[in-house]
XYZ file of C-alpha atoms in Angstrom:
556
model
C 105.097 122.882 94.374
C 103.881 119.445 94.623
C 101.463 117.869 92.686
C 98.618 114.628 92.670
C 100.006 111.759 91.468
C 100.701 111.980 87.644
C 99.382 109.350 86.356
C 95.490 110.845 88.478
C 94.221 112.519 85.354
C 90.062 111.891 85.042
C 88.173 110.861 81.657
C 86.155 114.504 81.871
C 83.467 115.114 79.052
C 81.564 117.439 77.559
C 78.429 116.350 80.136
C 80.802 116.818 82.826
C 82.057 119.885 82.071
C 78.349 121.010 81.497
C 77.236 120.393 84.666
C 80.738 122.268 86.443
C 79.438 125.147 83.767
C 75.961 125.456 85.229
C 77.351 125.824 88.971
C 79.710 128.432 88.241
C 76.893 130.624 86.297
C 74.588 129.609 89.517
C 77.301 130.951 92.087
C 77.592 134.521 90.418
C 74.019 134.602 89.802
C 73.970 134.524 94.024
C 76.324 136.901 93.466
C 74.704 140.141 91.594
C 71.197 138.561 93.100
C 73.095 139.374 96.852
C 74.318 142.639 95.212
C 70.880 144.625 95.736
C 70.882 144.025 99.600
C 74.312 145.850 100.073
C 73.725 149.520 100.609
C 76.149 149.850 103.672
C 79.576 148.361 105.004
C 77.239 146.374 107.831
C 75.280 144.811 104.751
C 78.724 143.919 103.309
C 80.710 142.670 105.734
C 77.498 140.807 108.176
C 74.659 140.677 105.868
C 72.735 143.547 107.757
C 72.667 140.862 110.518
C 69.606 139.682 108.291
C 69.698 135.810 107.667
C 67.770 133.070 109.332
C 69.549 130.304 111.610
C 69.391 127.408 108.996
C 71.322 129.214 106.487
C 73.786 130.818 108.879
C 73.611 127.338 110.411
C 74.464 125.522 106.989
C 76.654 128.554 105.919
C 78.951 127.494 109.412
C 79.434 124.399 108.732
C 80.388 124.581 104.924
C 83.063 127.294 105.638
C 84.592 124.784 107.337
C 83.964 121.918 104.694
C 86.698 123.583 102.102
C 89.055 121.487 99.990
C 91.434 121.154 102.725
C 88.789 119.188 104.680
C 87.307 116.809 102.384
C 91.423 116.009 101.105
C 92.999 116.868 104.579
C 90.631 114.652 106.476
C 90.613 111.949 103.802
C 94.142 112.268 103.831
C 94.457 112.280 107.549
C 92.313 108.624 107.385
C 93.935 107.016 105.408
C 97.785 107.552 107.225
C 96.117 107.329 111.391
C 92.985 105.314 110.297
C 89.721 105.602 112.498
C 91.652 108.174 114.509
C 90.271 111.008 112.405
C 87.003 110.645 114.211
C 88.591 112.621 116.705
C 88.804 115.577 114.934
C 85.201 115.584 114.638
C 83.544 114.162 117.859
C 85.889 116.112 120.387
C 87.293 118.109 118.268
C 85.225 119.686 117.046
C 81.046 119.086 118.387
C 81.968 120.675 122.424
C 83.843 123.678 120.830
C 80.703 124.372 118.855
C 78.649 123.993 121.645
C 80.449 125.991 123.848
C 80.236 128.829 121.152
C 76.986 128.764 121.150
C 76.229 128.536 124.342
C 78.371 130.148 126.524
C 80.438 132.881 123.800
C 77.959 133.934 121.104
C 75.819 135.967 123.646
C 79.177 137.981 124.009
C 79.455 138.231 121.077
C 75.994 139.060 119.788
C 75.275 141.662 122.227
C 77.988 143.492 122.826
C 77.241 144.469 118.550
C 80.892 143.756 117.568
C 81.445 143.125 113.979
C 84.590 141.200 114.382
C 86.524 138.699 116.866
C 89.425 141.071 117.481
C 86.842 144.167 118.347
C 85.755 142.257 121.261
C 89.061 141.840 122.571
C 89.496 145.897 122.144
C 86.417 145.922 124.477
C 87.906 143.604 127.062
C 91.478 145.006 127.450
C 92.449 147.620 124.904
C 93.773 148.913 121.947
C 97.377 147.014 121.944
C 95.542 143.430 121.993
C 93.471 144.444 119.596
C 95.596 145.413 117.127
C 97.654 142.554 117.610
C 95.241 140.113 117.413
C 93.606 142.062 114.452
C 97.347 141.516 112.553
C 97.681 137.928 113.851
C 94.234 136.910 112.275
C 94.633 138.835 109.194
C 97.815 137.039 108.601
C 96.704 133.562 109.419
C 93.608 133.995 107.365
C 95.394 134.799 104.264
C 97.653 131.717 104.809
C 94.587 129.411 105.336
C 93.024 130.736 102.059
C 96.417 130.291 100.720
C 95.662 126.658 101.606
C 92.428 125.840 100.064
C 94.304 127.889 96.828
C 97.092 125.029 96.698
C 94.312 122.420 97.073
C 92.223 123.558 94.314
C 95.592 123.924 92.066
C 96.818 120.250 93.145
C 93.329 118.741 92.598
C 92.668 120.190 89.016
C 96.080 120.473 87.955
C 95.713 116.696 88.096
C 92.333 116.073 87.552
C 91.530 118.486 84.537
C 94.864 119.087 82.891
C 95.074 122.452 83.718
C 98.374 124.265 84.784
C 98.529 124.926 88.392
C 98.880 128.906 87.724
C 96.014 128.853 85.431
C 93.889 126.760 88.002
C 95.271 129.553 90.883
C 94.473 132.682 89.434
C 91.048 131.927 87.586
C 89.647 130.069 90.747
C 91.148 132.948 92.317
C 89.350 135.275 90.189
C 86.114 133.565 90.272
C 85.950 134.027 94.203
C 86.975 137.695 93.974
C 84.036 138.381 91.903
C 81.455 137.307 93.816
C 82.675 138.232 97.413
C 83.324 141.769 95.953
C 79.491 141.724 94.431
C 77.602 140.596 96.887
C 79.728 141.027 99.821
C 78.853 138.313 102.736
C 75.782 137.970 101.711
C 76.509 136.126 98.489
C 79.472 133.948 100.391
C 76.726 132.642 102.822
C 74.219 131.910 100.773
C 76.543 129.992 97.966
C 78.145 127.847 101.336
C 74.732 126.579 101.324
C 74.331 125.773 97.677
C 78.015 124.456 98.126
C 77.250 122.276 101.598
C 74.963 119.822 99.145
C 77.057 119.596 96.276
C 79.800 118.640 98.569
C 77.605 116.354 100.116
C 76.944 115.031 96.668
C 80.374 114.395 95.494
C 81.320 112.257 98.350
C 78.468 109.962 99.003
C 79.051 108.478 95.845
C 82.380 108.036 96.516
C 81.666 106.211 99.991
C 78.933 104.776 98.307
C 80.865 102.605 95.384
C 84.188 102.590 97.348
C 82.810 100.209 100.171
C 81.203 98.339 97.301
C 85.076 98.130 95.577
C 86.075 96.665 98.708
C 83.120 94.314 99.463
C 81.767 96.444 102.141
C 83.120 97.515 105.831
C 83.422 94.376 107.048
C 85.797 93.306 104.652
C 87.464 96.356 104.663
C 87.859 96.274 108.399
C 89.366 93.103 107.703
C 92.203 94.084 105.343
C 93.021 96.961 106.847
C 93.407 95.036 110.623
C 95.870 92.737 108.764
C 97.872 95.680 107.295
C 98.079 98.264 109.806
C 97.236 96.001 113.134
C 93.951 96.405 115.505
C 94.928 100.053 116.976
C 94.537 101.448 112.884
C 90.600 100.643 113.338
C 90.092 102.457 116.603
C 89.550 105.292 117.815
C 91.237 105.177 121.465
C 93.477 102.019 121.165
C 97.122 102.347 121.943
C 96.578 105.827 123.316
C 97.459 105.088 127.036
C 100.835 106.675 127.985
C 104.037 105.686 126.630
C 101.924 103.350 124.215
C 102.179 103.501 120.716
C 99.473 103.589 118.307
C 99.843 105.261 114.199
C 98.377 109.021 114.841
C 101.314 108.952 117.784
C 99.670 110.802 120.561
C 98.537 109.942 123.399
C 94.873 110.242 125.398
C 96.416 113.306 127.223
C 97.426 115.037 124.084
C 94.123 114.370 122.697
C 91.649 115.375 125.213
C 94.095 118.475 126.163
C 96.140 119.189 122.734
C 92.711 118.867 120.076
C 89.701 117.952 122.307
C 90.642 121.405 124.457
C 92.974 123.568 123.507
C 93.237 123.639 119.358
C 89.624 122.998 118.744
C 88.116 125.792 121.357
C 90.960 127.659 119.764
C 89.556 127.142 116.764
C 85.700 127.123 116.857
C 85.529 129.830 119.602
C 87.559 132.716 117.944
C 88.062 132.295 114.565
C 86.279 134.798 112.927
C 85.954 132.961 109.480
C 83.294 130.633 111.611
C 82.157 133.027 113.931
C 80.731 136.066 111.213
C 78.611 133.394 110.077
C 76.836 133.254 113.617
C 77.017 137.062 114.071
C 75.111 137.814 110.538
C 72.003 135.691 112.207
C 69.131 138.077 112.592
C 68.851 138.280 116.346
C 70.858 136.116 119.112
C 69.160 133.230 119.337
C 69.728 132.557 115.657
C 73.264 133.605 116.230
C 73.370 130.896 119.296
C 71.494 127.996 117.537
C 74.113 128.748 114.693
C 77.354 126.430 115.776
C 74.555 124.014 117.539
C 72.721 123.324 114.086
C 76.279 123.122 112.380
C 77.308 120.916 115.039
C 74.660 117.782 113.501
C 75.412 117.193 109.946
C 79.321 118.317 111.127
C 79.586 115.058 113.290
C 78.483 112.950 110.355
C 80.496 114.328 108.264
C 83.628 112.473 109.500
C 81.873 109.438 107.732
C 82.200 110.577 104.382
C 85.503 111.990 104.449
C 87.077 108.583 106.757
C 85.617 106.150 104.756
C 87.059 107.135 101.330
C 90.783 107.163 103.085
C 90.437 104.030 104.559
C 88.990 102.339 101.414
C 92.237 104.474 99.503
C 94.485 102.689 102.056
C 93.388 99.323 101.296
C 93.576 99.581 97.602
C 96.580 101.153 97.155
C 98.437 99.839 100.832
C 101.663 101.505 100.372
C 100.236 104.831 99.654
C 102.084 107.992 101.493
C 105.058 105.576 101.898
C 108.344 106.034 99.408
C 107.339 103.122 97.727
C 104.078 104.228 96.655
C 103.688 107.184 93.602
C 100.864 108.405 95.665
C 100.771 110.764 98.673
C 97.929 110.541 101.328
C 96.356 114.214 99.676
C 95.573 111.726 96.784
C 93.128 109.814 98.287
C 90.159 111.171 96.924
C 91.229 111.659 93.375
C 92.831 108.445 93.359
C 88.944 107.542 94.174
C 87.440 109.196 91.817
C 89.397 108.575 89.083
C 88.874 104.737 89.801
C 85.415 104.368 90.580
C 83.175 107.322 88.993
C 81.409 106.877 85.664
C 80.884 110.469 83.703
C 78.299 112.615 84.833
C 78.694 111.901 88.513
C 82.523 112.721 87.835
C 81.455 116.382 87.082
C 79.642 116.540 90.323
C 82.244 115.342 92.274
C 84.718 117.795 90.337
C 82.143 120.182 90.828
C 82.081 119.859 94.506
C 85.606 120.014 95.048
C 85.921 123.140 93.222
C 82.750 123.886 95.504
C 84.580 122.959 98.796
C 87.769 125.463 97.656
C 85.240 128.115 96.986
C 83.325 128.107 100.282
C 86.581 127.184 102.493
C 88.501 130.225 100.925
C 85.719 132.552 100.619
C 85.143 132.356 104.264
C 88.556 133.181 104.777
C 88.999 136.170 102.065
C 85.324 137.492 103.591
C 86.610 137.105 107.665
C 90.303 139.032 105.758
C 88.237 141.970 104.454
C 86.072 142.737 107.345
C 89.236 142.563 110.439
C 91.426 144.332 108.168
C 88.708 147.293 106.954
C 87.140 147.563 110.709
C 89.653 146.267 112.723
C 93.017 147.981 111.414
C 91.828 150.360 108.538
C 88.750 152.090 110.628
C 90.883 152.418 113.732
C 94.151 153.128 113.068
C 94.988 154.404 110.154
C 91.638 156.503 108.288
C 89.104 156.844 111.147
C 85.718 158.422 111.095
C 85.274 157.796 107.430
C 81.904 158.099 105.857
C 80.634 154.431 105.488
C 80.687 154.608 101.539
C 84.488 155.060 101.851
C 84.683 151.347 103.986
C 82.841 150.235 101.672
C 84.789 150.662 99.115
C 87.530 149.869 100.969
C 86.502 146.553 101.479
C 85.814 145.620 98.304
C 89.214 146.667 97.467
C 91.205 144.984 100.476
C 89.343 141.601 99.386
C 91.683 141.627 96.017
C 94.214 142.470 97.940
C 93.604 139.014 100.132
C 92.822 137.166 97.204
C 95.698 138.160 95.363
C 98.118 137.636 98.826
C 96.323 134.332 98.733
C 98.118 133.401 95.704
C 101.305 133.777 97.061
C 100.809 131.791 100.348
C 99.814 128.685 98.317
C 103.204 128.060 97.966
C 103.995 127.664 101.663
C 101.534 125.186 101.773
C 103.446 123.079 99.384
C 105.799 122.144 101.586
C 103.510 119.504 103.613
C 102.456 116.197 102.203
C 99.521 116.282 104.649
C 98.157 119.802 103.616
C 95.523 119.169 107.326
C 98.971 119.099 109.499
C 99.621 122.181 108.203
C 96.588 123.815 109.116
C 96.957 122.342 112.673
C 99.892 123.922 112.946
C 98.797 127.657 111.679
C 95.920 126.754 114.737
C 98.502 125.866 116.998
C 100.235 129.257 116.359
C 97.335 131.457 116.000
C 93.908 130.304 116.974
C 95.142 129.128 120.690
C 96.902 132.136 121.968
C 93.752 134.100 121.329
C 91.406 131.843 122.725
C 93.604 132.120 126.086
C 93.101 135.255 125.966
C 89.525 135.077 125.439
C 88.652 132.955 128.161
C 90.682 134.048 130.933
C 89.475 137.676 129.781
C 85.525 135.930 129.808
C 85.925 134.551 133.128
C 88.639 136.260 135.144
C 87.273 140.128 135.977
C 90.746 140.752 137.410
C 92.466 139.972 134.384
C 93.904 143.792 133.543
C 94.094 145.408 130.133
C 98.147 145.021 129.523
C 97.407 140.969 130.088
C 95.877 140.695 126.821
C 98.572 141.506 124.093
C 101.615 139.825 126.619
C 99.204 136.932 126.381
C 99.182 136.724 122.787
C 102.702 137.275 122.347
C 103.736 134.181 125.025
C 101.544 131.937 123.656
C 101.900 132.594 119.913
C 105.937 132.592 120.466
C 105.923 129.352 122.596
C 103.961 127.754 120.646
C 106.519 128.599 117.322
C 109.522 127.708 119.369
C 107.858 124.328 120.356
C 107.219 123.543 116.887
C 110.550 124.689 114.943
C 112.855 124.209 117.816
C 111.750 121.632 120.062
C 110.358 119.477 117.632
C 111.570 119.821 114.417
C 115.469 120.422 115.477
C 114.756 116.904 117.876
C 115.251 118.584 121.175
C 112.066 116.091 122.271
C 111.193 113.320 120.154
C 107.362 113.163 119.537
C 106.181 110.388 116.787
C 104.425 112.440 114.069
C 103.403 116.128 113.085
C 99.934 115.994 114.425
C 101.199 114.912 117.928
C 103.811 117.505 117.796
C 100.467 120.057 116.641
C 98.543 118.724 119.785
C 101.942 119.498 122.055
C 102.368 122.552 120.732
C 98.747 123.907 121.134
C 99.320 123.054 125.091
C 102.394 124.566 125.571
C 100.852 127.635 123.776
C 97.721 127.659 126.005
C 99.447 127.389 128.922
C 102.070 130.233 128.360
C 99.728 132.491 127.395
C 97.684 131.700 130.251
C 100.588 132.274 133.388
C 101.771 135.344 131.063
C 98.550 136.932 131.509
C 98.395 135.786 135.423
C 102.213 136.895 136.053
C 100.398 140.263 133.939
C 97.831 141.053 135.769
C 99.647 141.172 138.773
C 101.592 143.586 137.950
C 99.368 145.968 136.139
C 95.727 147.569 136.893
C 92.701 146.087 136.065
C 90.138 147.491 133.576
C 87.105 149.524 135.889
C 84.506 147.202 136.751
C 82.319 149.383 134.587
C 82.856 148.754 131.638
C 82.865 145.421 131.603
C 79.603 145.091 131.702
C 78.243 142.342 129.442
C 82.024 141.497 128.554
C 82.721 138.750 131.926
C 80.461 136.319 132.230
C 77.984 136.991 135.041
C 77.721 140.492 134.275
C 75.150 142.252 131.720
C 75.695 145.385 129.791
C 72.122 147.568 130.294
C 70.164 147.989 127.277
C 71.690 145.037 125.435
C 69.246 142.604 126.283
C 66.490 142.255 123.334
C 63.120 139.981 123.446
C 63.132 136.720 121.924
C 61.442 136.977 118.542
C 58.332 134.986 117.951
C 58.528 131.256 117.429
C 61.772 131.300 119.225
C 60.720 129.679 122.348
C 59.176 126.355 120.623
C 61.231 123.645 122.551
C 62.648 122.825 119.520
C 64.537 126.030 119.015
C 65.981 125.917 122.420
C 70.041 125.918 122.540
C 70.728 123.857 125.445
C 68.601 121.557 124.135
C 70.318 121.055 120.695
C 73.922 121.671 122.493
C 73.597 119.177 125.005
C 71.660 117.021 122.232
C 75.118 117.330 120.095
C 77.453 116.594 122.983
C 75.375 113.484 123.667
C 74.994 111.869 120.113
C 79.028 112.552 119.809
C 79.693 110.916 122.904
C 77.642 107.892 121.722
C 79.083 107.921 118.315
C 82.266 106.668 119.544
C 81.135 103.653 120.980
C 81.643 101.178 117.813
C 85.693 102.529 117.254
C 86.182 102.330 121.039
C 86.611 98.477 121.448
């Protein structure tokens, strides 16, 4: 497995170890404090569908802030420069939007507890269970993922062997998932959302001041990498070549489109946040309140690879002992004084919790309602799936452990996610739209679906790409490529399908294709909802606006 750099080992004391002590008491005190609101498996696995929009709103956003993030997207900076932004301000703020505003009333109404269930709804059983597998698996991976970060970064940073930093961060999340159940994962992704938020400002903070500020950064880096490393679109017209080595095609299509509605839409890691909101219009202003501080975001997670690039300049090369996944420590072992070192260690540790716990919590709910419930012991009393689920989560955890090491493998640990969206994430938003907005689409469509477009997108990746069969610049490009060829196989699978095969009855798809609503579904808004402030197009459209306006300055 590979590690940080060797010589990245921080000059920890007792005050910073003091203040990593108090947030890990705090976190399982959310924990057993969460513990006296779970009386049934609905409690467990969506917080009763209880909690306010803010904290399912903050709770969305920091499930997505996990270790592989803040040292993917850092990483990710500092090899393709400003280019990162895209990952954030079309890939990332329309997605969310959409979710809100077009897939969460699905979602809300039709009282699924899980992505997968809906798509048992829309075609039947065979998707379903497929799907149900596909995410399970792909879940476990991505935890697997924020387990190698955490090892990496405190393996390095602390001193601690990587096992030892596995299984007792492992551990750690176990207990407090299994105690409080969703509840206590949502509510310590808020806690966690501002001590991430106070780990990296300093960092931005004193490493623009290291570098005598942006202008001089902008400066060095220009000189190094040439004008295209400092923005956002240049050298992305066709056949041009800029460093993230894709084009505006494969942007707009492969990220802007395909892997990040993939992503946001149906990954039900994101998406149980929203649907443990306590009536739809909290689930809808969910995403659209995530979407804010998420386009921001990009700022302190660019800025500290950049400034990484220009102090160390050969860094990810072979003549450099650093990778780009050492960015950040690299940073903080330069330019933190004690005391604000434990905070930053401290939110690191917090990213790794809140990214894996939203994956181990989105593991335990498909697998106990989606495969367990259904297929194998049905018509259980509730205390059994509840049960259940608390022991299926150490089952993920401990699955976890062993997918870390796959991750290993990649020197940009955010490719690799990309990838695991590419292969999972895009066939099943196909799916989801076409089902959404195609009535004729016919039950059989679904699983053939999923099968084209997670096998094309596999044999575009392993074959195509990596054996050289079409030459595309870098891993990300070959990610974007990959998500399209995915999308669109699944998508003329499921047309070739449906011609073929019969349709579901226009009955029950009531509430399940947009235009159509299932009777008795509808509920009133709840009081203070309709304040103009509260209103969804207005913050969606609000979100799509201020992104579209935030690329202004890197699009010279």
């Amino acid at each position: 497995m590979q590690s940080l750099a060797e010589g990245l080992r921080l000059p920890t004391n007792g005050l910073d170890y003091t203040i990593l002590a108090i947030y890990f008491v705090v976190v399982l005190g959310i924990g057993f404090a969460a513990r006296a609101s779970v009386k049934t498996s609905l409690d467990f696995f969506l917080s009763g569908r209880s909690l306010p929009a803010w904290v399912t709103g903050l709770a969305f956003v920091a499930a997505n802030l996990g270790a592989t993030e803040i040292l993917g997207m850092a990483a990710t900076g500092a090899q393709y420069g400003v280019a990162v932004v895209h990952w954030y301000w079309i890939g990332a703020i329309p997605a969310m939007v959409f979710l809100g505003l077009v897939m969460m009333p699905f979602y809300y109404r039709s009282k699924v507890r899980s992505v997968p269930e809906f798509l048992l709804q829309r075609f039947d059983a065979s998707a379903h269970l497929l799907s149900s597998a596909l995410f399970a698996f792909a879940a476990i991976l991505i935890a697997g993922v924020n387990l190698y970060a955490l090892s990496i970064v405190v393996e390095a940073l602390l001193g601690w062997p990587q096992w030892v930093a596995i299984v007792v961060a492992g551990l750690f999340v176990l207990a407090y998932i299994t105690v409080g159940g969703l509840s206590s994962a949502i509510y310590n992704e808020v806690l966690q959302f501002f001590v991430i938020l106070a780990a990296l400002i300093p960092l931005v903070v004193l490493g623009l001041k290291r570098v005598g500020g942006w202008g001089a950064l902008s400066d060095d880096l220009e000189a190094a990498h040439g004008h295209n490393y400092l923005s956002a679109w240049g050298g992305t017209g066709i056949g041009q070549g800029n460093p993230l080595g894709a084009n505006w095609l494969t942007i707009i299509l492969g990220l802007g489109f395909v892997l990040s509605f993939g992503y946001w839409t149906t990954n039900f890691a994101e998406v149980q946040r929203a649907l443990s909101a306590k009536n739809l219009s909290a689930a809808q202003r969910t995403p659209l309140i995530a979407a804010f501080p998420k386009m921001f975001i990009v700022f302190l997670v660019m800025i500290p690879g950049l400034v990484a690039a220009a102090l160390v300049p050969k860094i990810g090369t072979p003549g450099s002992d650093l990778t780009y996944n050492d960015a950040i420590p690299y940073l903080m072992q330069e330019l933190l004084p004690n005391g604000v070192l434990g905070i930053a260690v401290t939110g690191l540790l917090a990213a790794f919790m809140a990214g894996m716990a939203a994956n181990v919590s989105s593991f335990n709910t498909v697998f106990t309602y989606d495969i367990w419930s259904k297929y194998v012991k049905k018509g259980q009393p509730d205390a059994y799936y509840l049960r259940f689920g608390r022991l299926i989560t150490a089952i993920g955890v401990l699955a976890s452990i062993g997918t870390a090491f796959i991750a290993s493998s990649f020197s940009n640990i955010m490719g690799y996610l990309q990838t695991l969206f590419s292969f999972f994430n895009v066939p099943m938003f196909v799916v989801f739209v076409i089902g959404m907005f195609w009535k004729r689409a016919s039950m059989k469509s679904g699983v053939w679906g999923l099968l084209a477009g997670t096998t094309a997108a596999m044999v575009n990746y392993f074959w195509i790409y990596k054996q050289g069969v079409v030459s595309i610049p870098t891993d990300q490009g070959a990610n974007f490529v990959s998500a399209i060829v995915g999308f669109a196989a699944g998508a003329i699978v499921m047309v070739v399908v449906t011609l073929f095969t019969a349709p579901k009855p226009e009955a029950e798809l009531a509430g399940l294709v947009y235009g159509t609503v299932s009777p008795g579904l509808e509920e009133p808004p709840a009081e203070g909802d309709g304040a103009w402030y509260r209103r969804p197009a207005l913050l969606g459209w609000g979100a799509v606006v201020l992104a579209a306006l935030c690329y202004l300055p890197y699009s010279l």
